[in-house]
Amino acid sequence: MGIDVDIIFKIAGVGLVVAFLHTILDQVGKKEYAQWVTLFGFLYILFIVATVVEELFDKIKSVFLFQ
């Protein structure tokens, strides 16, 4: 039992890509686009974490037989 390593790598990969794009856009002078990229990256990771938490609550409900 444990968290999937794939999810950790996915979150880390999205974080690296967002950080790279943010840096590039910030240096080019497109700060507004850099902020949007960061926001969309954050929302995507938040969606991933929300699905993991939902699965956790489903497992907890099944262990304690809540319905």
PDB file of C-alpha atoms in Angstrom:
ATOM      1  CA  MET A   1       0.000   0.000   0.000  1.00  0.00           C
ATOM      2  CA  GLY A   2       1.144   3.494  -0.668  1.00  0.00           C
ATOM      3  CA  ILE A   3       0.970   6.295  -3.094  1.00  0.00           C
ATOM      4  CA  ASP A   4       1.744   5.526  -6.698  1.00  0.00           C
ATOM      5  CA  VAL A   5       5.168   6.660  -7.771  1.00  0.00           C
ATOM      6  CA  ASP A   6       3.680   7.624 -11.129  1.00  0.00           C
ATOM      7  CA  ILE A   7       1.638  10.369  -9.503  1.00  0.00           C
ATOM      8  CA  ILE A   8       4.718  11.803  -7.795  1.00  0.00           C
ATOM      9  CA  PHE A   9       6.642  11.800 -11.074  1.00  0.00           C
ATOM     10  CA  LYS A  10       3.695  13.400 -12.884  1.00  0.00           C
ATOM     11  CA  ILE A  11       3.484  16.207 -10.323  1.00  0.00           C
ATOM     12  CA  ALA A  12       7.245  16.736 -10.423  1.00  0.00           C
ATOM     13  CA  GLY A  13       7.251  16.764 -14.227  1.00  0.00           C
ATOM     14  CA  VAL A  14       4.453  19.302 -14.413  1.00  0.00           C
ATOM     15  CA  GLY A  15       6.264  21.422 -11.836  1.00  0.00           C
ATOM     16  CA  LEU A  16       9.488  21.358 -13.839  1.00  0.00           C
ATOM     17  CA  VAL A  17       7.746  22.245 -17.102  1.00  0.00           C
ATOM     18  CA  VAL A  18       5.794  25.060 -15.475  1.00  0.00           C
ATOM     19  CA  ALA A  19       8.930  26.443 -13.819  1.00  0.00           C
ATOM     20  CA  PHE A  20      10.810  26.306 -17.132  1.00  0.00           C
ATOM     21  CA  LEU A  21       8.017  28.019 -19.061  1.00  0.00           C
ATOM     22  CA  HIS A  22       7.563  30.620 -16.335  1.00  0.00           C
ATOM     23  CA  THR A  23      11.263  31.484 -16.416  1.00  0.00           C
ATOM     24  CA  ILE A  24      11.386  31.707 -20.202  1.00  0.00           C
ATOM     25  CA  LEU A  25       8.244  33.828 -20.453  1.00  0.00           C
ATOM     26  CA  ASP A  26       9.398  36.067 -17.616  1.00  0.00           C
ATOM     27  CA  GLN A  27      12.752  36.719 -19.308  1.00  0.00           C
ATOM     28  CA  VAL A  28      11.098  37.480 -22.632  1.00  0.00           C
ATOM     29  CA  GLY A  29       8.907  40.056 -20.933  1.00  0.00           C
ATOM     30  CA  LYS A  30       5.615  38.195 -21.017  1.00  0.00           C
ATOM     31  CA  LYS A  31       4.971  38.244 -17.274  1.00  0.00           C
ATOM     32  CA  GLU A  32       1.219  38.009 -17.702  1.00  0.00           C
ATOM     33  CA  TYR A  33       1.517  34.794 -19.728  1.00  0.00           C
ATOM     34  CA  ALA A  34       4.001  33.441 -17.191  1.00  0.00           C
ATOM     35  CA  GLN A  35       1.473  33.963 -14.425  1.00  0.00           C
ATOM     36  CA  TRP A  36      -1.243  32.238 -16.447  1.00  0.00           C
ATOM     37  CA  VAL A  37       1.042  29.250 -17.083  1.00  0.00           C
ATOM     38  CA  THR A  38       1.761  29.024 -13.376  1.00  0.00           C
ATOM     39  CA  LEU A  39      -1.939  29.253 -12.523  1.00  0.00           C
ATOM     40  CA  PHE A  40      -2.915  26.538 -15.003  1.00  0.00           C
ATOM     41  CA  GLY A  41      -0.095  24.299 -13.769  1.00  0.00           C
ATOM     42  CA  PHE A  42      -1.259  24.786 -10.187  1.00  0.00           C
ATOM     43  CA  LEU A  43      -4.858  23.982 -11.100  1.00  0.00           C
ATOM     44  CA  TYR A  44      -3.792  20.837 -12.967  1.00  0.00           C
ATOM     45  CA  ILE A  45      -1.770  19.604  -9.992  1.00  0.00           C
ATOM     46  CA  LEU A  46      -4.635  20.501  -7.662  1.00  0.00           C
ATOM     47  CA  PHE A  47      -6.951  18.354  -9.807  1.00  0.00           C
ATOM     48  CA  ILE A  48      -4.505  15.430  -9.600  1.00  0.00           C
ATOM     49  CA  VAL A  49      -4.256  15.744  -5.814  1.00  0.00           C
ATOM     50  CA  ALA A  50      -8.046  16.005  -5.499  1.00  0.00           C
ATOM     51  CA  THR A  51      -8.501  12.714  -7.358  1.00  0.00           C
ATOM     52  CA  VAL A  52      -5.928  11.025  -5.106  1.00  0.00           C
ATOM     53  CA  VAL A  53      -7.708  12.325  -1.996  1.00  0.00           C
ATOM     54  CA  GLU A  54     -11.039  11.138  -3.382  1.00  0.00           C
ATOM     55  CA  GLU A  55      -9.617   7.644  -3.892  1.00  0.00           C
ATOM     56  CA  LEU A  56      -8.249   7.729  -0.338  1.00  0.00           C
ATOM     57  CA  PHE A  57     -11.655   8.616   1.098  1.00  0.00           C
ATOM     58  CA  ASP A  58     -13.283   5.851  -0.962  1.00  0.00           C
ATOM     59  CA  LYS A  59     -10.810   3.336   0.478  1.00  0.00           C
ATOM     60  CA  ILE A  60     -11.420   4.583   4.003  1.00  0.00           C
ATOM     61  CA  LYS A  61     -15.178   4.282   3.493  1.00  0.00           C
ATOM     62  CA  SER A  62     -14.787   0.736   2.206  1.00  0.00           C
ATOM     63  CA  VAL A  63     -12.615  -0.272   5.174  1.00  0.00           C
ATOM     64  CA  PHE A  64     -15.100   0.998   7.735  1.00  0.00           C
ATOM     65  CA  LEU A  65     -18.108  -0.091   5.651  1.00  0.00           C
ATOM     66  CA  PHE A  66     -19.639   3.378   5.426  1.00  0.00           C
ATOM     67  CA  GLN A  67     -22.102   3.832   2.610  1.00  0.00           C
TER      68      GLN A  67
END
